[in-house]
Amino acid sequence: LGLFYPSLAGAGIHTMTYTYTGNNGCTISKTGKLTVNPLPEKPIITIQDTALISSADYGNQWYYEGNKITGAIDKQYTPHKYGRYKVQITDSNGCKSKFSEDYNYTTSVPEELNNDLIKIYPNPTESQLNIEIITSEYPTVDYTLYNVLGETILNSRIYLNGTKTIEVLNLKNKPSGIYLLTIKLCKNLYYRKIIVSH
């Protein structure tokens, strides 16, 4: 019985010969070629603002604390809680890479929005969402809206123009569901879950 180990043979085209000898002493041989595809490179995770970024453009699958995150298959993933994250790549041949090194996400998780400076309404909403900022202390406020897959849906900067500024987001064409709105005010990062219901 002959065995072929792709991991030992390595990537490439390998010539294999199978020989069989019957009880009558007759021997037959068959030769063919077998292609061993290379594994995808082990991905590397970096961070940009609050999002984790994979070094691979396609084929990503994100994991949290060793468990697969359903639907998290994009190059970018935005965590919503502390913990260890990693990513694995599957290429077009179905070959899987080694897991990335764990990324311990501890310093960038936003805290839930609960102050009098920023008001978000109406929530749930059918179409428009208002971000009302009641302060003249800061010149700008940045916001980002994510879907449940961690993909960026909207992001922009609000320039404050007095004691009260209202930014209106048009969500009429966005699918119904739960979204995450993050707001960066000076060095503080806040979030609020948004429900879109048509």
Short mmCIF file of C-alpha atoms in Angstrom, two decimals:
data_model
loop_
_atom_site.label_atom_id
_atom_site.label_comp_id
_atom_site.label_asym_id
_atom_site.label_seq_id
_atom_site.Cartn_x
_atom_site.Cartn_y
_atom_site.Cartn_z
CA LEU A 1 0.00 0.00 0.00
CA GLY A 2 1.51 3.29 -1.10
CA LEU A 3 0.63 6.61 0.48
CA PHE A 4 1.14 10.13 -0.86
CA TYR A 5 1.44 13.02 1.57
CA PRO A 6 0.87 16.40 -0.13
CA SER A 7 2.29 18.30 2.85
CA LEU A 8 5.57 16.39 2.56
CA ALA A 9 5.70 16.49 -1.24
CA GLY A 10 5.13 20.25 -1.34
CA ALA A 11 3.38 22.42 -3.89
CA GLY A 12 3.89 21.59 -7.56
CA ILE A 13 3.13 18.93 -10.17
CA HIS A 14 4.15 15.45 -9.06
CA THR A 15 4.45 12.33 -11.22
CA MET A 16 2.98 9.27 -9.56
CA THR A 17 3.21 5.65 -10.67
CA TYR A 18 0.89 3.01 -9.29
CA THR A 19 1.95 -0.63 -9.78
CA TYR A 20 -0.27 -3.61 -9.10
CA THR A 21 0.73 -7.28 -9.15
CA GLY A 22 -2.08 -9.82 -9.31
CA ASN A 23 -2.20 -13.34 -7.89
CA ASN A 24 -1.18 -14.68 -11.29
CA GLY A 25 2.09 -12.78 -11.14
CA CYS A 26 1.13 -10.28 -13.79
CA THR A 27 2.05 -6.66 -13.11
CA ILE A 28 0.47 -3.53 -14.48
CA SER A 29 1.51 0.07 -13.92
CA LYS A 30 -0.23 3.37 -14.37
CA THR A 31 1.43 6.77 -14.35
CA GLY A 32 -0.26 10.13 -13.85
CA LYS A 33 0.38 13.63 -12.62
CA LEU A 34 -0.97 15.15 -9.43
CA THR A 35 -1.02 18.88 -8.74
CA VAL A 36 -0.54 20.08 -5.17
CA ASN A 37 -1.64 23.68 -4.77
CA PRO A 38 0.22 25.98 -2.38
CA LEU A 39 -1.56 27.05 0.79
CA PRO A 40 -2.60 30.69 1.07
CA GLU A 41 -0.16 32.83 3.02
CA LYS A 42 -0.79 33.16 6.73
CA PRO A 43 -2.73 36.42 7.13
CA ILE A 44 -1.64 39.35 9.27
CA ILE A 45 -4.09 41.51 11.23
CA THR A 46 -3.62 45.25 11.57
CA ILE A 47 -5.91 47.88 13.08
CA GLN A 48 -7.26 51.08 11.57
CA ASP A 49 -9.34 53.28 13.85
CA THR A 50 -11.69 50.72 15.42
CA ALA A 51 -11.57 48.14 12.60
CA LEU A 52 -9.39 45.05 12.23
CA ILE A 53 -7.89 44.65 8.76
CA SER A 54 -6.75 41.37 7.17
CA SER A 55 -3.73 41.33 4.88
CA ALA A 56 -5.80 39.26 2.40
CA ASP A 57 -8.32 40.95 0.12
CA TYR A 58 -10.55 37.89 -0.35
CA GLY A 59 -11.47 34.60 1.31
CA ASN A 60 -11.43 35.85 4.89
CA GLN A 61 -13.21 34.24 7.82
CA TRP A 62 -13.00 35.99 11.19
CA TYR A 63 -13.02 34.24 14.57
CA TYR A 64 -13.70 35.50 18.09
CA GLU A 65 -12.26 33.58 21.04
CA GLY A 66 -11.73 30.59 18.73
CA ASN A 67 -15.30 30.57 17.39
CA LYS A 68 -16.32 31.44 13.83
CA ILE A 69 -18.15 34.76 13.49
CA THR A 70 -21.08 34.06 11.17
CA GLY A 71 -21.05 36.32 8.11
CA ALA A 72 -17.71 37.96 8.97
CA ILE A 73 -15.98 37.24 5.67
CA ASP A 74 -14.71 40.63 4.55
CA LYS A 75 -11.23 42.11 4.61
CA GLN A 76 -12.32 44.42 7.42
CA TYR A 77 -14.10 43.53 10.65
CA THR A 78 -15.16 45.92 13.39
CA PRO A 79 -15.32 44.23 16.82
CA HIS A 80 -18.08 45.15 19.21
CA LYS A 81 -16.48 43.65 22.33
CA TYR A 82 -13.13 42.96 23.93
CA GLY A 83 -11.30 39.68 23.31
CA ARG A 84 -9.05 37.68 21.00
CA TYR A 85 -9.71 37.80 17.26
CA LYS A 86 -8.07 35.90 14.41
CA VAL A 87 -8.66 35.34 10.72
CA GLN A 88 -8.17 32.45 8.28
CA ILE A 89 -8.03 32.53 4.48
CA THR A 90 -9.65 30.08 2.05
CA ASP A 91 -8.53 30.44 -1.57
CA SER A 92 -10.38 29.62 -4.80
CA ASN A 93 -9.13 26.01 -4.65
CA GLY A 94 -10.61 25.52 -1.20
CA CYS A 95 -7.18 25.50 0.44
CA LYS A 96 -7.05 27.04 3.91
CA SER A 97 -4.21 29.08 5.33
CA LYS A 98 -2.83 28.84 8.83
CA PHE A 99 -4.64 31.05 11.31
CA SER A 100 -3.30 34.53 11.84
CA GLU A 101 -1.78 35.37 15.18
CA ASP A 102 -4.42 36.29 17.74
CA TYR A 103 -5.19 39.99 17.97
CA ASN A 104 -6.08 40.99 21.52
CA TYR A 105 -8.66 43.74 21.05
CA THR A 106 -8.72 45.72 24.30
CA THR A 107 -8.19 49.43 23.77
CA SER A 108 -10.54 50.55 21.02
CA VAL A 109 -13.97 49.31 22.04
CA PRO A 110 -16.34 52.28 22.22
CA GLU A 111 -18.50 52.84 25.28
CA GLU A 112 -22.27 53.06 24.97
CA LEU A 113 -23.51 56.54 24.23
CA ASN A 114 -25.19 57.93 27.32
CA ASN A 115 -24.62 61.63 27.73
CA ASP A 116 -26.47 64.89 27.20
CA LEU A 117 -24.13 66.22 24.52
CA ILE A 118 -25.28 63.83 21.78
CA LYS A 119 -28.83 62.71 21.03
CA ILE A 120 -29.79 60.08 18.43
CA TYR A 121 -33.40 59.94 17.24
CA PRO A 122 -35.76 58.48 16.17
CA ASN A 123 -34.60 54.98 17.04
CA PRO A 124 -36.03 52.71 15.60
CA THR A 125 -36.30 54.66 12.37
CA GLU A 126 -37.93 54.08 8.99
CA SER A 127 -35.89 56.53 6.97
CA GLN A 128 -34.09 59.44 8.64
CA LEU A 129 -31.82 59.38 11.67
CA ASN A 130 -30.89 62.59 13.44
CA ILE A 131 -27.59 63.11 15.24
CA GLU A 132 -28.04 66.13 17.50
CA ILE A 133 -24.91 67.55 19.11
CA ILE A 134 -25.34 70.13 21.85
CA THR A 135 -21.91 71.66 22.38
CA SER A 136 -19.65 74.34 21.00
CA GLU A 137 -16.58 73.08 22.81
CA TYR A 138 -15.36 70.89 19.93
CA PRO A 139 -14.97 71.89 16.26
CA THR A 140 -15.85 68.52 14.71
CA VAL A 141 -17.42 65.13 15.40
CA ASP A 142 -16.76 61.98 13.34
CA TYR A 143 -19.33 59.22 12.92
CA THR A 144 -19.41 55.79 11.27
CA LEU A 145 -22.37 53.48 10.68
CA TYR A 146 -21.69 49.73 10.46
CA ASN A 147 -23.93 46.82 9.51
CA VAL A 148 -24.01 43.52 11.44
CA LEU A 149 -21.08 42.20 9.37
CA GLY A 150 -18.87 45.05 10.50
CA GLU A 151 -18.92 46.71 7.07
CA THR A 152 -18.86 50.49 6.90
CA ILE A 153 -22.18 51.81 5.55
CA LEU A 154 -21.73 55.54 6.14
CA ASN A 155 -19.01 57.69 7.60
CA SER A 156 -18.45 61.40 7.69
CA ARG A 157 -17.34 64.40 9.74
CA ILE A 158 -19.76 66.88 11.26
CA TYR A 159 -18.57 70.47 11.53
CA LEU A 160 -20.20 72.05 14.56
CA ASN A 161 -21.74 75.47 14.04
CA GLY A 162 -22.78 76.79 17.41
CA THR A 163 -24.37 75.36 20.51
CA LYS A 164 -26.54 72.85 18.62
CA THR A 165 -25.85 71.01 15.36
CA ILE A 166 -28.11 68.41 13.73
CA GLU A 167 -26.85 65.95 11.13
CA VAL A 168 -29.52 64.00 9.23
CA LEU A 169 -28.68 60.51 7.93
CA ASN A 170 -30.83 59.11 5.13
CA LEU A 171 -31.37 55.40 5.83
CA LYS A 172 -34.42 54.98 3.61
CA ASN A 173 -32.59 52.73 1.13
CA LYS A 174 -30.77 50.69 3.78
CA PRO A 175 -32.07 47.18 4.53
CA SER A 176 -34.08 46.69 7.70
CA GLY A 177 -31.98 45.41 10.56
CA ILE A 178 -29.60 46.35 13.36
CA TYR A 179 -26.72 48.76 12.78
CA LEU A 180 -23.98 50.16 14.97
CA LEU A 181 -23.33 53.89 15.03
CA THR A 182 -20.00 55.02 16.47
CA ILE A 183 -19.31 58.65 17.27
CA LYS A 184 -15.87 60.07 17.99
CA LEU A 185 -15.98 63.19 20.12
CA CYS A 186 -12.48 64.51 20.78
CA LYS A 187 -10.61 61.45 22.14
CA ASN A 188 -13.76 59.65 23.28
CA LEU A 189 -15.50 56.98 21.22
CA TYR A 190 -19.17 56.14 21.77
CA TYR A 191 -21.63 53.77 20.16
CA ARG A 192 -25.36 53.31 19.84
CA LYS A 193 -27.27 50.40 18.30
CA ILE A 194 -29.61 51.63 15.59
CA ILE A 195 -32.68 49.75 14.36
CA VAL A 196 -33.89 50.36 10.81
CA SER A 197 -37.43 49.08 10.27
CA HIS A 198 -39.26 49.77 7.00
#
